[in-house]
mmCIF file of C-alpha atoms and ligand atoms in Angstrom:
data_model
loop_
_atom_site.group_PDB
_atom_site.id
_atom_site.type_symbol
_atom_site.label_atom_id
_atom_site.label_comp_id
_atom_site.label_asym_id
_atom_site.label_seq_id
_atom_site.Cartn_x
_atom_site.Cartn_y
_atom_site.Cartn_z
ATOM 1 C CA MET A 7 16.234 1.583 7.675
ATOM 2 C CA ALA A 8 14.962 5.132 7.466
ATOM 3 C CA ASP A 9 12.026 6.100 9.679
ATOM 4 C CA LEU A 10 9.254 7.161 7.268
ATOM 5 C CA SER A 11 6.303 6.260 9.522
ATOM 6 C CA GLY A 12 3.107 8.168 8.604
ATOM 7 C CA LYS A 13 4.683 9.743 5.581
ATOM 8 C CA ARG A 14 2.707 9.921 2.348
ATOM 9 C CA ALA A 15 4.531 9.483 -0.935
ATOM 10 C CA ILE A 16 4.118 9.394 -4.762
ATOM 11 C CA VAL A 17 6.629 7.606 -6.922
ATOM 12 C CA THR A 18 6.242 8.068 -10.582
ATOM 13 C CA GLY A 19 7.167 5.195 -12.835
ATOM 14 C CA GLY A 20 6.823 2.797 -9.827
ATOM 15 C CA SER A 21 5.889 -0.373 -11.730
ATOM 16 C CA ARG A 22 9.415 -1.472 -12.639
ATOM 17 C CA GLY A 23 13.088 -0.920 -12.139
ATOM 18 C CA ILE A 24 14.313 1.879 -9.885
ATOM 19 C CA GLY A 25 10.829 3.350 -9.202
ATOM 20 C CA ALA A 26 9.529 -0.118 -8.030
ATOM 21 C CA ALA A 27 12.495 -0.472 -5.693
ATOM 22 C CA ILE A 28 11.949 2.930 -4.317
ATOM 23 C CA ALA A 29 8.269 2.441 -3.844
ATOM 24 C CA LYS A 30 8.804 -0.809 -1.979
ATOM 25 C CA ARG A 31 11.640 0.683 0.184
ATOM 26 C CA LEU A 32 9.656 3.694 1.336
ATOM 27 C CA ALA A 33 6.730 1.388 2.180
ATOM 28 C CA ALA A 34 9.070 -0.969 4.182
ATOM 29 C CA ASP A 35 10.302 2.116 5.989
ATOM 30 C CA GLY A 36 6.724 3.072 6.941
ATOM 31 C CA ALA A 37 5.322 5.247 4.221
ATOM 32 C CA ASP A 38 2.136 4.927 2.350
ATOM 33 C CA VAL A 39 3.058 4.965 -1.351
ATOM 34 C CA VAL A 40 1.019 5.696 -4.560
ATOM 35 C CA ILE A 41 2.700 4.744 -7.773
ATOM 36 C CA THR A 42 2.098 5.783 -11.337
ATOM 37 C CA TYR A 43 2.900 3.829 -14.399
ATOM 38 C CA ALA A 44 2.749 4.090 -18.229
ATOM 39 C CA GLY A 45 1.013 0.953 -19.412
ATOM 40 C CA ASN A 46 2.339 -2.080 -17.513
ATOM 41 C CA HIS A 47 -0.752 -2.792 -15.441
ATOM 42 C CA ASP A 48 0.413 -6.247 -14.172
ATOM 43 C CA ALA A 49 3.801 -4.997 -13.001
ATOM 44 C CA ALA A 50 2.144 -2.029 -11.230
ATOM 45 C CA GLN A 51 -0.320 -4.323 -9.468
ATOM 46 C CA GLN A 52 2.565 -6.526 -8.263
ATOM 47 C CA VAL A 53 4.288 -3.517 -6.714
ATOM 48 C CA ALA A 54 1.028 -2.329 -5.163
ATOM 49 C CA ALA A 55 0.570 -5.818 -3.645
ATOM 50 C CA ALA A 56 4.037 -5.675 -2.172
ATOM 51 C CA ILE A 57 3.209 -2.297 -0.667
ATOM 52 C CA THR A 58 -0.053 -3.629 0.790
ATOM 53 C CA GLY A 59 1.862 -6.602 2.114
ATOM 54 C CA ALA A 60 4.107 -4.214 4.028
ATOM 55 C CA GLY A 61 0.945 -2.980 5.694
ATOM 56 C CA ARG A 62 0.837 0.343 3.919
ATOM 57 C CA ARG A 63 -1.818 2.079 1.826
ATOM 58 C CA THR A 64 -1.260 2.283 -1.910
ATOM 59 C CA GLU A 65 -2.833 2.795 -5.370
ATOM 60 C CA ALA A 66 -1.410 2.260 -8.799
ATOM 61 C CA ILE A 67 -2.466 4.998 -11.217
ATOM 62 C CA GLN A 68 -1.986 4.802 -14.944
ATOM 63 C CA ALA A 69 -0.683 8.331 -16.052
ATOM 64 C CA ASP A 70 1.657 9.141 -18.948
ATOM 65 C CA ALA A 71 4.299 11.512 -17.544
ATOM 66 C CA ALA A 72 4.350 13.352 -20.807
ATOM 67 C CA ASP A 73 0.707 14.247 -20.586
ATOM 68 C CA VAL A 74 0.303 17.267 -18.345
ATOM 69 C CA ALA A 75 -3.404 16.762 -17.745
ATOM 70 C CA ALA A 76 -2.835 13.192 -16.796
ATOM 71 C CA VAL A 77 -0.044 14.080 -14.430
ATOM 72 C CA GLU A 78 -2.210 16.727 -12.777
ATOM 73 C CA ALA A 79 -5.098 14.335 -12.376
ATOM 74 C CA ALA A 80 -2.826 11.649 -10.946
ATOM 75 C CA VAL A 81 -1.479 14.020 -8.315
ATOM 76 C CA VAL A 82 -4.961 15.006 -7.232
ATOM 77 C CA ARG A 83 -6.149 11.324 -7.089
ATOM 78 C CA ALA A 84 -2.986 10.322 -5.188
ATOM 79 C CA VAL A 85 -3.406 13.019 -2.689
ATOM 80 C CA ASP A 86 -6.939 11.966 -2.082
ATOM 81 C CA THR A 87 -5.956 8.331 -1.566
ATOM 82 C CA LEU A 88 -3.078 9.324 0.778
ATOM 83 C CA GLY A 89 -4.833 12.051 2.683
ATOM 84 C CA GLY A 90 -1.963 14.525 1.972
ATOM 85 C CA LEU A 91 1.556 14.477 0.570
ATOM 86 C CA ASP A 92 4.998 14.508 2.151
ATOM 87 C CA ILE A 93 7.339 13.011 -0.452
ATOM 88 C CA LEU A 94 7.269 13.212 -4.271
ATOM 89 C CA VAL A 95 9.686 10.985 -6.224
ATOM 90 C CA HIS A 96 9.985 11.782 -9.927
ATOM 91 C CA ASN A 97 11.358 8.526 -11.364
ATOM 92 C CA ALA A 98 9.413 7.935 -14.634
ATOM 93 C CA GLY A 99 11.887 8.190 -17.502
ATOM 94 C CA VAL A 100 12.703 7.098 -20.994
ATOM 95 C CA PHE A 101 15.959 6.745 -22.897
ATOM 96 C CA GLY A 102 15.959 7.167 -26.792
ATOM 97 C CA LEU A 103 19.163 6.550 -28.687
ATOM 98 C CA GLY A 104 20.011 8.853 -31.585
ATOM 99 C CA THR A 105 23.176 10.570 -32.869
ATOM 100 C CA ILE A 106 22.601 14.078 -34.212
ATOM 101 C CA ASP A 107 22.926 12.982 -37.818
ATOM 102 C CA SER A 108 20.173 10.409 -37.398
ATOM 103 C CA ASP A 109 18.045 11.591 -34.490
ATOM 104 C CA THR A 110 14.394 12.762 -34.880
ATOM 105 C CA ILE A 111 12.353 15.634 -33.460
ATOM 106 C CA GLU A 112 9.830 12.898 -32.289
ATOM 107 C CA ASN A 113 12.623 11.139 -30.202
ATOM 108 C CA TYR A 114 13.629 14.565 -28.830
ATOM 109 C CA ARG A 115 10.123 15.557 -27.869
ATOM 110 C CA ARG A 116 9.326 12.172 -26.313
ATOM 111 C CA GLN A 117 12.352 12.254 -24.052
ATOM 112 C CA PHE A 118 11.833 15.904 -23.010
ATOM 113 C CA GLY A 119 8.040 15.123 -22.597
ATOM 114 C CA VAL A 120 8.503 12.331 -20.130
ATOM 115 C CA ASN A 121 11.783 13.251 -18.430
ATOM 116 C CA VAL A 122 11.286 17.045 -18.145
ATOM 117 C CA ASP A 123 7.628 18.137 -18.826
ATOM 118 C CA GLY A 124 6.435 15.378 -16.386
ATOM 119 C CA VAL A 125 8.788 16.523 -13.607
ATOM 120 C CA PHE A 126 7.681 20.184 -14.157
ATOM 121 C CA ALA A 127 3.953 19.328 -14.308
ATOM 122 C CA GLY A 128 4.050 17.001 -11.405
ATOM 123 C CA THR A 129 5.953 19.298 -9.086
ATOM 124 C CA ARG A 130 3.704 22.183 -9.950
ATOM 125 C CA ALA A 131 0.581 20.169 -9.298
ATOM 126 C CA ALA A 132 2.011 18.689 -5.999
ATOM 127 C CA ILE A 133 3.360 21.645 -4.079
ATOM 128 C CA GLY A 134 -0.001 23.041 -3.217
ATOM 129 C CA HIS A 135 -0.775 19.784 -1.437
ATOM 130 C CA MET A 136 2.720 19.092 0.076
ATOM 131 C CA THR A 137 3.291 19.652 3.785
ATOM 132 C CA ASP A 138 5.979 22.123 4.692
ATOM 133 C CA GLY A 139 9.080 20.106 5.429
ATOM 134 C CA GLY A 140 8.313 17.793 2.482
ATOM 135 C CA ARG A 141 10.734 16.165 0.122
ATOM 136 C CA ILE A 142 10.943 16.251 -3.708
ATOM 137 C CA LEU A 143 13.398 13.793 -5.334
ATOM 138 C CA VAL A 144 14.144 13.592 -8.981
ATOM 139 C CA ILE A 145 15.861 10.592 -10.543
ATOM 140 C CA GLY A 146 18.231 12.263 -12.912
ATOM 141 C CA SER A 147 21.381 10.509 -14.284
ATOM 142 C CA VAL A 148 25.067 10.965 -14.328
ATOM 143 C CA ASN A 149 24.420 11.666 -17.978
ATOM 144 C CA ALA A 150 23.598 15.165 -16.793
ATOM 145 C CA HIS A 151 27.338 15.754 -16.718
ATOM 146 C CA THR A 152 28.849 12.705 -18.464
ATOM 147 C CA VAL A 153 28.048 11.409 -21.984
ATOM 148 C CA PRO A 154 30.025 8.067 -22.200
ATOM 149 C CA VAL A 155 28.675 6.911 -25.559
ATOM 150 C CA PRO A 156 27.373 8.552 -28.830
ATOM 151 C CA GLY A 157 23.712 8.932 -29.266
ATOM 152 C CA ALA A 158 22.903 10.072 -25.710
ATOM 153 C CA ALA A 159 22.834 13.762 -26.267
ATOM 154 C CA VAL A 160 19.145 14.351 -25.861
ATOM 155 C CA TYR A 161 18.734 12.025 -22.906
ATOM 156 C CA SER A 162 21.625 13.810 -21.249
ATOM 157 C CA ALA A 163 20.108 17.203 -21.989
ATOM 158 C CA THR A 164 16.927 16.059 -20.262
ATOM 159 C CA LYS A 165 18.787 15.049 -17.142
ATOM 160 C CA ALA A 166 20.775 18.302 -17.139
ATOM 161 C CA ALA A 167 17.526 20.162 -17.400
ATOM 162 C CA VAL A 168 15.950 18.521 -14.315
ATOM 163 C CA ALA A 169 19.180 19.055 -12.329
ATOM 164 C CA GLY A 170 18.809 22.729 -13.110
ATOM 165 C CA MET A 171 15.208 22.755 -12.025
ATOM 166 C CA VAL A 172 16.186 20.987 -8.810
ATOM 167 C CA ARG A 173 18.620 23.720 -7.874
ATOM 168 C CA GLY A 174 15.995 26.426 -8.658
ATOM 169 C CA TRP A 175 13.236 24.732 -6.823
ATOM 170 C CA ALA A 176 15.456 24.341 -3.775
ATOM 171 C CA ARG A 177 15.494 28.144 -3.714
ATOM 172 C CA ASP A 178 11.835 28.541 -4.451
ATOM 173 C CA LEU A 179 10.742 26.051 -1.737
ATOM 174 C CA GLY A 180 13.403 26.607 0.875
ATOM 175 C CA PRO A 181 11.049 29.061 2.767
ATOM 176 C CA ARG A 182 8.684 26.162 3.332
ATOM 177 C CA ASN A 183 11.531 23.857 4.275
ATOM 178 C CA ILE A 184 10.711 21.563 1.289
ATOM 179 C CA LEU A 185 13.990 19.905 0.236
ATOM 180 C CA VAL A 186 14.607 19.182 -3.366
ATOM 181 C CA ASN A 187 17.298 16.955 -4.647
ATOM 182 C CA ALA A 188 18.348 14.939 -7.618
ATOM 183 C CA ILE A 189 19.683 11.367 -7.439
ATOM 184 C CA GLN A 190 21.931 10.771 -10.453
ATOM 185 C CA PRO A 191 22.487 6.993 -11.012
ATOM 186 C CA GLY A 192 25.171 5.460 -13.215
ATOM 187 C CA PRO A 193 24.460 2.133 -14.835
ATOM 188 C CA ILE A 194 21.735 0.267 -12.844
ATOM 189 C CA ASP A 195 20.406 -3.205 -13.834
ATOM 190 C CA THR A 196 16.830 -2.603 -15.038
ATOM 191 C CA ASP A 197 14.824 -3.295 -18.133
ATOM 192 C CA MET A 198 16.081 0.096 -19.472
ATOM 193 C CA ASN A 199 19.672 -0.833 -18.994
ATOM 194 C CA PRO A 200 20.129 -4.633 -18.473
ATOM 195 C CA ALA A 201 23.418 -5.748 -16.981
ATOM 196 C CA ASP A 202 24.056 -8.550 -19.393
ATOM 197 C CA GLY A 203 25.274 -8.390 -23.020
ATOM 198 C CA ASP A 204 28.267 -6.745 -24.763
ATOM 199 C CA PHE A 205 27.123 -3.128 -24.160
ATOM 200 C CA ALA A 206 26.766 -3.715 -20.499
ATOM 201 C CA ALA A 207 30.128 -5.445 -20.263
ATOM 202 C CA MET A 208 31.709 -2.469 -22.008
ATOM 203 C CA LEU A 209 30.047 0.003 -19.633
ATOM 204 C CA ALA A 210 30.884 -1.993 -16.569
ATOM 205 C CA GLN A 211 34.563 -1.691 -17.440
ATOM 206 C CA HIS A 212 34.276 2.093 -16.750
ATOM 207 C CA VAL A 213 32.714 1.654 -13.364
ATOM 208 C CA ALA A 214 35.355 1.841 -10.595
ATOM 209 C CA LEU A 215 33.544 -0.981 -8.761
ATOM 210 C CA GLY A 216 33.500 -2.991 -11.951
ATOM 211 C CA ARG A 217 29.768 -3.758 -11.864
ATOM 212 C CA TYR A 218 26.317 -2.398 -12.489
ATOM 213 C CA GLY A 219 24.393 -1.073 -9.550
ATOM 214 C CA ARG A 220 21.195 -2.579 -8.198
ATOM 215 C CA ALA A 221 17.894 -0.592 -8.091
ATOM 216 C CA GLU A 222 17.734 -1.326 -4.298
ATOM 217 C CA GLU A 223 21.014 0.559 -3.920
ATOM 218 C CA VAL A 224 19.366 3.574 -5.528
ATOM 219 C CA ALA A 225 16.332 3.072 -3.270
ATOM 220 C CA ALA A 226 18.465 3.207 -0.116
ATOM 221 C CA LEU A 227 19.643 6.680 -1.121
ATOM 222 C CA ALA A 228 16.096 7.732 -1.849
ATOM 223 C CA ALA A 229 14.912 6.639 1.551
ATOM 224 C CA PHE A 230 17.703 8.425 3.304
ATOM 225 C CA LEU A 231 17.002 11.725 1.428
ATOM 226 C CA ALA A 232 13.308 11.358 2.260
ATOM 227 C CA SER A 233 14.107 10.940 5.959
ATOM 228 C CA ASP A 234 14.592 13.388 8.798
ATOM 229 C CA GLU A 235 18.191 12.467 8.702
ATOM 230 C CA ALA A 236 18.755 14.421 5.549
ATOM 231 C CA SER A 237 17.303 17.715 6.979
ATOM 232 C CA TYR A 238 20.155 19.892 5.670
ATOM 233 C CA ILE A 239 20.492 18.710 2.149
ATOM 234 C CA THR A 240 18.762 20.589 -0.672
ATOM 235 C CA GLY A 241 19.401 21.704 -4.155
ATOM 236 C CA THR A 242 22.046 19.172 -4.698
ATOM 237 C CA THR A 243 22.750 16.412 -7.281
ATOM 238 C CA ILE A 244 24.069 13.204 -5.843
ATOM 239 C CA ASP A 245 25.846 10.689 -8.156
ATOM 240 C CA ILE A 246 25.323 7.054 -7.271
ATOM 241 C CA ASP A 247 27.351 5.305 -9.908
ATOM 242 C CA GLY A 248 29.989 3.046 -8.387
ATOM 243 C CA GLY A 249 32.598 5.504 -9.524
ATOM 244 C CA PHE A 250 31.557 5.368 -13.187
ATOM 245 C CA SER A 251 31.972 9.193 -13.685
ATOM 246 C CA VAL A 252 35.098 9.877 -11.701
HETATM 247 P P1 LIG B 316 12.716 1.100 -16.548
HETATM 248 O O1 LIG B 316 12.456 1.220 -18.061
HETATM 249 O O2 LIG B 316 13.241 -0.165 -16.118
HETATM 250 O O3 LIG B 316 11.348 1.558 -15.875
HETATM 251 C C1 LIG B 316 10.733 2.723 -16.177
HETATM 252 C C2 LIG B 316 9.515 2.956 -15.334
HETATM 253 O O4 LIG B 316 9.046 4.248 -15.728
HETATM 254 C C3 LIG B 316 8.464 1.910 -15.513
HETATM 255 O O5 LIG B 316 7.769 1.873 -14.255
HETATM 256 C C4 LIG B 316 7.543 2.596 -16.561
HETATM 257 O O6 LIG B 316 6.199 2.246 -16.433
HETATM 258 C C5 LIG B 316 7.665 4.057 -16.192
HETATM 259 N N1 LIG B 316 7.433 4.953 -17.296
HETATM 260 C C6 LIG B 316 8.122 4.965 -18.477
HETATM 261 N N2 LIG B 316 7.604 5.840 -19.285
HETATM 262 C C7 LIG B 316 6.564 6.483 -18.554
HETATM 263 C C8 LIG B 316 5.629 7.508 -18.840
HETATM 264 N N3 LIG B 316 5.588 8.054 -20.083
HETATM 265 N N4 LIG B 316 4.780 7.803 -17.895
HETATM 266 C C9 LIG B 316 4.776 7.214 -16.690
HETATM 267 N N5 LIG B 316 5.605 6.266 -16.383
HETATM 268 C C10 LIG B 316 6.457 5.945 -17.231
HETATM 269 O O7 LIG B 316 13.639 2.333 -16.155
HETATM 270 P P2 LIG B 316 14.726 2.440 -14.975
HETATM 271 O O8 LIG B 316 14.079 1.939 -13.730
HETATM 272 O O9 LIG B 316 16.010 1.953 -15.395
HETATM 273 O O10 LIG B 316 14.812 4.044 -14.937
HETATM 274 C C11 LIG B 316 14.050 4.839 -13.914
HETATM 275 C C12 LIG B 316 14.711 6.239 -13.904
HETATM 276 O O11 LIG B 316 16.048 6.156 -13.635
HETATM 277 C C13 LIG B 316 14.482 6.911 -15.274
HETATM 278 O O12 LIG B 316 14.266 8.264 -14.993
HETATM 279 C C14 LIG B 316 15.930 6.786 -15.883
HETATM 280 O O13 LIG B 316 16.180 7.813 -16.759
HETATM 281 C C15 LIG B 316 16.825 6.838 -14.583
HETATM 282 N N6 LIG B 316 18.103 6.294 -14.770
HETATM 283 C C16 LIG B 316 18.229 4.918 -15.006
HETATM 284 C C17 LIG B 316 19.548 4.406 -15.149
HETATM 285 C C18 LIG B 316 19.743 2.943 -15.435
HETATM 286 O O14 LIG B 316 20.960 2.549 -15.670
HETATM 287 N N7 LIG B 316 18.869 2.115 -15.353
HETATM 288 C C19 LIG B 316 20.749 5.179 -14.983
HETATM 289 C C20 LIG B 316 20.414 6.640 -14.737
HETATM 290 C C21 LIG B 316 19.197 7.063 -14.639
HETATM 291 P P3 LIG B 316 5.653 0.839 -17.190
HETATM 292 O O15 LIG B 316 6.116 -0.252 -16.498
HETATM 293 O O16 LIG B 316 4.151 0.974 -17.228
HETATM 294 O O17 LIG B 316 6.215 0.911 -18.679
#
C-alpha cells in the first residue's frame, strides 16, 4: 500500500474500469477522492459509496471531459469539496475505431475532445489550486507508440499528444515540484476493451504474459506514482502492458 493519508485527489472518468479502480485504490491508501463521469450515474454512485466505505470524503460529479466549461466547473467544485488538491488523475477516455478511408471528422473531434482537450483544460484549471509537490497522472496508452491493429490511428494520436504534454508540463511545473507522468496501459479488461471474444484472444497472443491486465494492476502503479516514494519521477511515460509492446 502507498501512504496517501490526507491527500486530496480528483480522478476523471472514475465511474468504471481503470478510473474506478484508481479512485478506490487511492481511497484505500488514505486519500479523499472526487470522481467525474460522463453519464453513468449509478456506476458513479457505487464508486462513491466504496470510497465513503473506506472512510474517505468523496463526490461524484457529472462532467463531459470534452466540454471545457464543464471540466473547469468540476475542478472548482471538487476543490471546494476536498478543501484543496494534491493529486489529479486524467483517466476519462474514449476509443473510436476508423481506418483513414472510412473515418469521420466527428470521430476524430470526439476522441481529441475527450482524450486531449479534457486533459489540457483540466490541468489548466487545476494547477492554481494544487499544492506544490502535487502529482498529475495521465492515463495514456501504449498506442502512443504502438498501433497493433488498423483503425486506431486517431486514438493513438490522442495518446501521443498527451504524452507530449506530460513531458512539457514536467518542465513547466518542475519548479513547483509538481510531478507529471503518463501511465500507458496495454490491453486491460474493462468495458472499453473486454477480455473475452475473438478480438481479445488475438490481442492476448501478443502479450508476453499471455493475458489481459486488470484495472487494479494499473491502479497500483497510479498509487505508487502519487506517493512520496515516487519523488524523483517526472516527465516520463510508463508502459504497463504485460510485455505487449516489446
Ligand atoms: P471504460 O470505457 O471502461 O470507462 C471509461 C470511463 O471514462 C467511465 O468512467 C466513463 O464514464 C468515463 N468517460 C468516458 N467518456 C467521458 C467523458 N466524455 N467525460 C467524462 N468521463 C468520461 O474505459 P477504460 O477504463 O478501459 O479506460 C480508461 C482510460 O484508460 C482511457 O483513457 C483509455 O483510453 C485508457 N486505456 C484503456 C485501455 C484498455 O485496454 N482498457 C488500454 C490503454 C489505455 P461513464 O461511466 O459515465 O460513461
